[in-house]
C-alpha positions as semicolon CSV with decimal commas, in nm:
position;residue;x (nm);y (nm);z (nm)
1;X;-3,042;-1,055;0,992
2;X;-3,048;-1,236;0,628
3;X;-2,928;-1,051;0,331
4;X;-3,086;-1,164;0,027
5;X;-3,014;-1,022;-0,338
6;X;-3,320;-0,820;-0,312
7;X;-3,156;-0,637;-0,078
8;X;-2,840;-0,528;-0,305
9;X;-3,088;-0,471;-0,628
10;X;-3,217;-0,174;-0,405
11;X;-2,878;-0,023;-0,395
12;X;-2,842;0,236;-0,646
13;X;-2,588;0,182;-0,925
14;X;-2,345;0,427;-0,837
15;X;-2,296;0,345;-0,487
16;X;-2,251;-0,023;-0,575
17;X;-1,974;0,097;-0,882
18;X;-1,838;0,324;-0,636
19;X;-1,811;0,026;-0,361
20;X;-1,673;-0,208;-0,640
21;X;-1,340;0,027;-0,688
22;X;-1,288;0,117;-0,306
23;X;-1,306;-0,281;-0,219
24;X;-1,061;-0,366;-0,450
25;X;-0,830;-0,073;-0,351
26;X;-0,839;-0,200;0,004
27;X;-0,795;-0,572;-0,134
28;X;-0,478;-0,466;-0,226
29;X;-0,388;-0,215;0,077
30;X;-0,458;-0,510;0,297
31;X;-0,217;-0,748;0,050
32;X;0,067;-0,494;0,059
33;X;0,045;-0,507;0,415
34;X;0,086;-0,847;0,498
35;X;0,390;-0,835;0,282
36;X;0,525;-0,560;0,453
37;X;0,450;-0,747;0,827
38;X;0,554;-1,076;0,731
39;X;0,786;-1,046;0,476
40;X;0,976;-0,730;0,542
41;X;1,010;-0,655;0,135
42;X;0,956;-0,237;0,108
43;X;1,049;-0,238;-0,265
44;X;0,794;-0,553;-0,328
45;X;0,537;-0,363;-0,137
46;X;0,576;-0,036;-0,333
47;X;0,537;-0,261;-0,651
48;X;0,196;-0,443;-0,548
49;X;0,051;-0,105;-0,458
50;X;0,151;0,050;-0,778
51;X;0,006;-0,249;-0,967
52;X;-0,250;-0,344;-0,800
53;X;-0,441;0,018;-0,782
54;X;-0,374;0,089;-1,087
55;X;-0,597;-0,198;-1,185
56;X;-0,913;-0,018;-1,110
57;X;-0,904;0,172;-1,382
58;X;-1,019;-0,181;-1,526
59;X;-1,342;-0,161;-1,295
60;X;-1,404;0,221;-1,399
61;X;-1,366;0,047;-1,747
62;X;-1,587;-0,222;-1,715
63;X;-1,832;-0,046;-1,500
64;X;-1,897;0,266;-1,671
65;X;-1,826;0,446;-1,351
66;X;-1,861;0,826;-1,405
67;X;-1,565;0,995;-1,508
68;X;-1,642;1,281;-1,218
69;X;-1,590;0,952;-0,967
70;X;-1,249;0,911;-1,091
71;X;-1,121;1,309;-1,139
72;X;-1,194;1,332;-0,744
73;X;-1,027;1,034;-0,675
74;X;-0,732;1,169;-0,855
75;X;-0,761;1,488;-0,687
76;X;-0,783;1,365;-0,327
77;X;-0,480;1,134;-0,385
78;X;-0,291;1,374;-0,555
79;X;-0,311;1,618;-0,256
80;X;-0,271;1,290;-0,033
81;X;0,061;1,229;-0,210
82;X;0,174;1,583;-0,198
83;X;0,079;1,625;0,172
84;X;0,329;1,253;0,227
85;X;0,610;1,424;0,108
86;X;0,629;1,650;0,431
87;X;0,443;1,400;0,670
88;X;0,440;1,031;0,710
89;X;0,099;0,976;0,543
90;X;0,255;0,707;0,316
91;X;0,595;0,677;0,410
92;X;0,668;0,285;0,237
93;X;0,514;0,411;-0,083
94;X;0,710;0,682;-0,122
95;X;1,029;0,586;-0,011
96;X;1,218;0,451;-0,312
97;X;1,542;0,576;-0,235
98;X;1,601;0,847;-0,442
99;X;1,382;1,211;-0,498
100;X;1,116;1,095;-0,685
101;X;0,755;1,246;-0,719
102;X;0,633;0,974;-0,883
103;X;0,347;0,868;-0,618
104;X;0,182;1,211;-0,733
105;X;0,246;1,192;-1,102
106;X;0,072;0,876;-1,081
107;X;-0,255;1,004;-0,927
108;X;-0,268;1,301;-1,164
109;X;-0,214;1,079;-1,444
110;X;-0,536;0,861;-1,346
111;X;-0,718;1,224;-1,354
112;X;-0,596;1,331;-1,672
113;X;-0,710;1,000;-1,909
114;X;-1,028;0,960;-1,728
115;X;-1,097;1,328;-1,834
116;X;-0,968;1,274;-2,146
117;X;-1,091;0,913;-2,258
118;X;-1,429;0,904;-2,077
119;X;-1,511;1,251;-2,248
120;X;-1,437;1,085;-2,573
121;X;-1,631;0,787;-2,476
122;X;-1,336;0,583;-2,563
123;X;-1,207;0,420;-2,185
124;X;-0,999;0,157;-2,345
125;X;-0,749;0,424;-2,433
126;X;-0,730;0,562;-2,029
127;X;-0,694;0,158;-1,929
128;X;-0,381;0,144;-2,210
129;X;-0,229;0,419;-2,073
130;X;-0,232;0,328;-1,711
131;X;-0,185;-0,030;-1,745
132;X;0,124;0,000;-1,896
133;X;0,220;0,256;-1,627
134;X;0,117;-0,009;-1,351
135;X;0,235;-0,311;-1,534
136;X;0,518;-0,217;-1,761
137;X;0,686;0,042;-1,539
138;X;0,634;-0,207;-1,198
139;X;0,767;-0,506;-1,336
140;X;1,060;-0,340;-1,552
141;X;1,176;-0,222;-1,207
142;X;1,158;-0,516;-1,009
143;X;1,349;-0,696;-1,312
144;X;1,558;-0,434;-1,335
145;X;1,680;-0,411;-0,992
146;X;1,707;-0,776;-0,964
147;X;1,845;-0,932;-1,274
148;X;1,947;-0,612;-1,454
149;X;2,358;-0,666;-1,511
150;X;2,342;-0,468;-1,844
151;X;2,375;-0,151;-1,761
152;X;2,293;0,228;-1,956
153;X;2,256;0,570;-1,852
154;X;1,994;0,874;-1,973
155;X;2,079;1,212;-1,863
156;X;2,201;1,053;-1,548
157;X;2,017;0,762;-1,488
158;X;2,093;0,438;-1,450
159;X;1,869;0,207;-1,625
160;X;1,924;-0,179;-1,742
161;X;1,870;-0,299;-2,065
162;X;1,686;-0,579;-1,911
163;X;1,415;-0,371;-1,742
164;X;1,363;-0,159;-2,073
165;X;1,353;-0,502;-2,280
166;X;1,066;-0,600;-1,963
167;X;0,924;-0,245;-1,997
168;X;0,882;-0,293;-2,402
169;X;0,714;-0,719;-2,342
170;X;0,505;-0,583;-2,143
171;X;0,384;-0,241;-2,286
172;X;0,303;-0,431;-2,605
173;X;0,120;-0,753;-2,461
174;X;-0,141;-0,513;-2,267
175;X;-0,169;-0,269;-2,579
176;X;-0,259;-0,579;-2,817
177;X;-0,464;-0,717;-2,573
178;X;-0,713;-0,411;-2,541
179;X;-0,645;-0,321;-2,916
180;X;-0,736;-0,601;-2,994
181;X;-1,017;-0,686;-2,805
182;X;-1,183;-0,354;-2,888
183;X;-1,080;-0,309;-3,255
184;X;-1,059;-0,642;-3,414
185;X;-0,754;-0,867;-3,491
186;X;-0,523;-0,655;-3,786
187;X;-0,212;-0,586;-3,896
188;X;-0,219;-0,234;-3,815
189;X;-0,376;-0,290;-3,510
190;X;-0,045;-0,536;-3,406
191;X;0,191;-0,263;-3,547
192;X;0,045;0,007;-3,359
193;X;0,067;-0,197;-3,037
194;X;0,458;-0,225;-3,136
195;X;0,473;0,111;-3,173
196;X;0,320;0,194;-2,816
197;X;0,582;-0,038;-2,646
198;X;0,847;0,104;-2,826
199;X;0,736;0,479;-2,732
200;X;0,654;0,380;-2,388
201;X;1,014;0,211;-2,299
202;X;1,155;0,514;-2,449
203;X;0,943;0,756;-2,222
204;X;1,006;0,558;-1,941
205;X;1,428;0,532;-2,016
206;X;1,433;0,932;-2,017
207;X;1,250;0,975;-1,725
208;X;1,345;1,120;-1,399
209;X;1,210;1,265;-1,075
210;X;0,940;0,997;-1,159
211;X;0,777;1,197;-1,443
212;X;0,769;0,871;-1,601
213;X;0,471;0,777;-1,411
214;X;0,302;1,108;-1,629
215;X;0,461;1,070;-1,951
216;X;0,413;0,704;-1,982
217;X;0,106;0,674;-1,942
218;X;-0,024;0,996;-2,110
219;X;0,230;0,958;-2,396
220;X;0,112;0,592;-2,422
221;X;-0,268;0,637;-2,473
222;X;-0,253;0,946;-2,664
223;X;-0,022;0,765;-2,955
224;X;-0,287;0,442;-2,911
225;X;-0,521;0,701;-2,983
226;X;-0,390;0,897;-3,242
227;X;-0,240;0,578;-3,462
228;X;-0,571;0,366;-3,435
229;X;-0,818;0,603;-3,517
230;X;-0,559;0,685;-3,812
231;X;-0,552;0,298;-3,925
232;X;-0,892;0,291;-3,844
233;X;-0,955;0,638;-4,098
């Protein structure tokens, strides 16, 4: 049977916005899995599920999907995550080698700025927030564990200098890049990307059990928010 365009213009919005996030979700389900078949990497798997979801909140952006679409999204992987702690729902996501709850913190996270941001009718902030959780915080790690010989330690934890330095790039290349897109090329709006980076690499150094996957990301958007609307006052 022939599918023409007519066909999808009779689809209501929602359903389509709603089909847009779950596609992509499973685009990158179905990426982490041939990774984990073929090349037998666990910690690269982790990492392209943890950035590569938390991309959508770019399509929830850019779509105007309802903020009640993404709370019960949060909520239903939140209890997903807390159910994989006791049973082998998700065991390669969560097993990072260490006690770590940072596969929930990072659903309730998504929950929280959605709330927050789309209430406000200000999404760039929530996409801040958990872009530099997906990006900054994935990639610092990776780095980290591979090419991190400069070693520190916060209240325990061993972190690398070059991870945090990744962590900081990173946190301030996607804050000027939505800043800057939404608010106009400034000097304050520059500065209060630095300032992001540098809050975010510190939120992320102190961290442990994986509440940086909460604190980055909340801490991160709510000082966005705070500082621009100030500059912007």
């Amino acid at each position: 049977m022939l599918i023409t365009f007519s066909d999808f213009t009779s689809i209501p919005v929602f359903w389509l916005q709603i089909a847009s996030a779950v596609i992509w979700v499973l685009l990158i389900l179905l990426i982490a899995w041939v990774v984990n078949r073929f090349a037998n990497e666990p910690e690269i798997v982790r990492k392209i599920v943890h950035i590569g979801t938390g991309n959508v909140i770019l399509i929830a952006w850019w779509l105007d999907i309802p903020a009640s679409v993404g709370i019960t999204a949060s909520i239903l992987a939140s209890a997903i995550t807390l159910l994989s702690y006791r049973l082998p729902i998700l065991p390669g996501i969560n097993s990072v080698g260490r006690q770590s709850l940072g596969t929930f913190f990072y659903s309730v996270s998504f929950g929280i700025l959605v709330a927050w941001f789309w209430y406000l009718q200000q999404p760039q902030y929530a996409a801040l927030g958990i872009l530099i959780m997906t990006w900054g915080d994935g990639l610092a790690a990776l780095i980290g564990q591979r090419f991190g010989t400069h070693k520190y330690k916060v209240f325990g934890t061993e972190k690398s200098w070059e991870g945090s330095l990744t962590m900081m790039l990173v946190g301030y290349v996607v804050s000027s890049l939505i800043l800057v897109g939404t608010q106009g090329n400034s000097w304050q709006t520059w500065a209060v990307s630095l300032i992001v980076a540098v809050i975010a690499t510190a939120l992320e150094a102190v961290s442990f059990l994986g509440i940086d996957n909460l604190t980055v990301p909340l801490g991160s958007a709510a000082v966005a928010f705070f500082l621009s609307n100030l500059a912007l006052s």
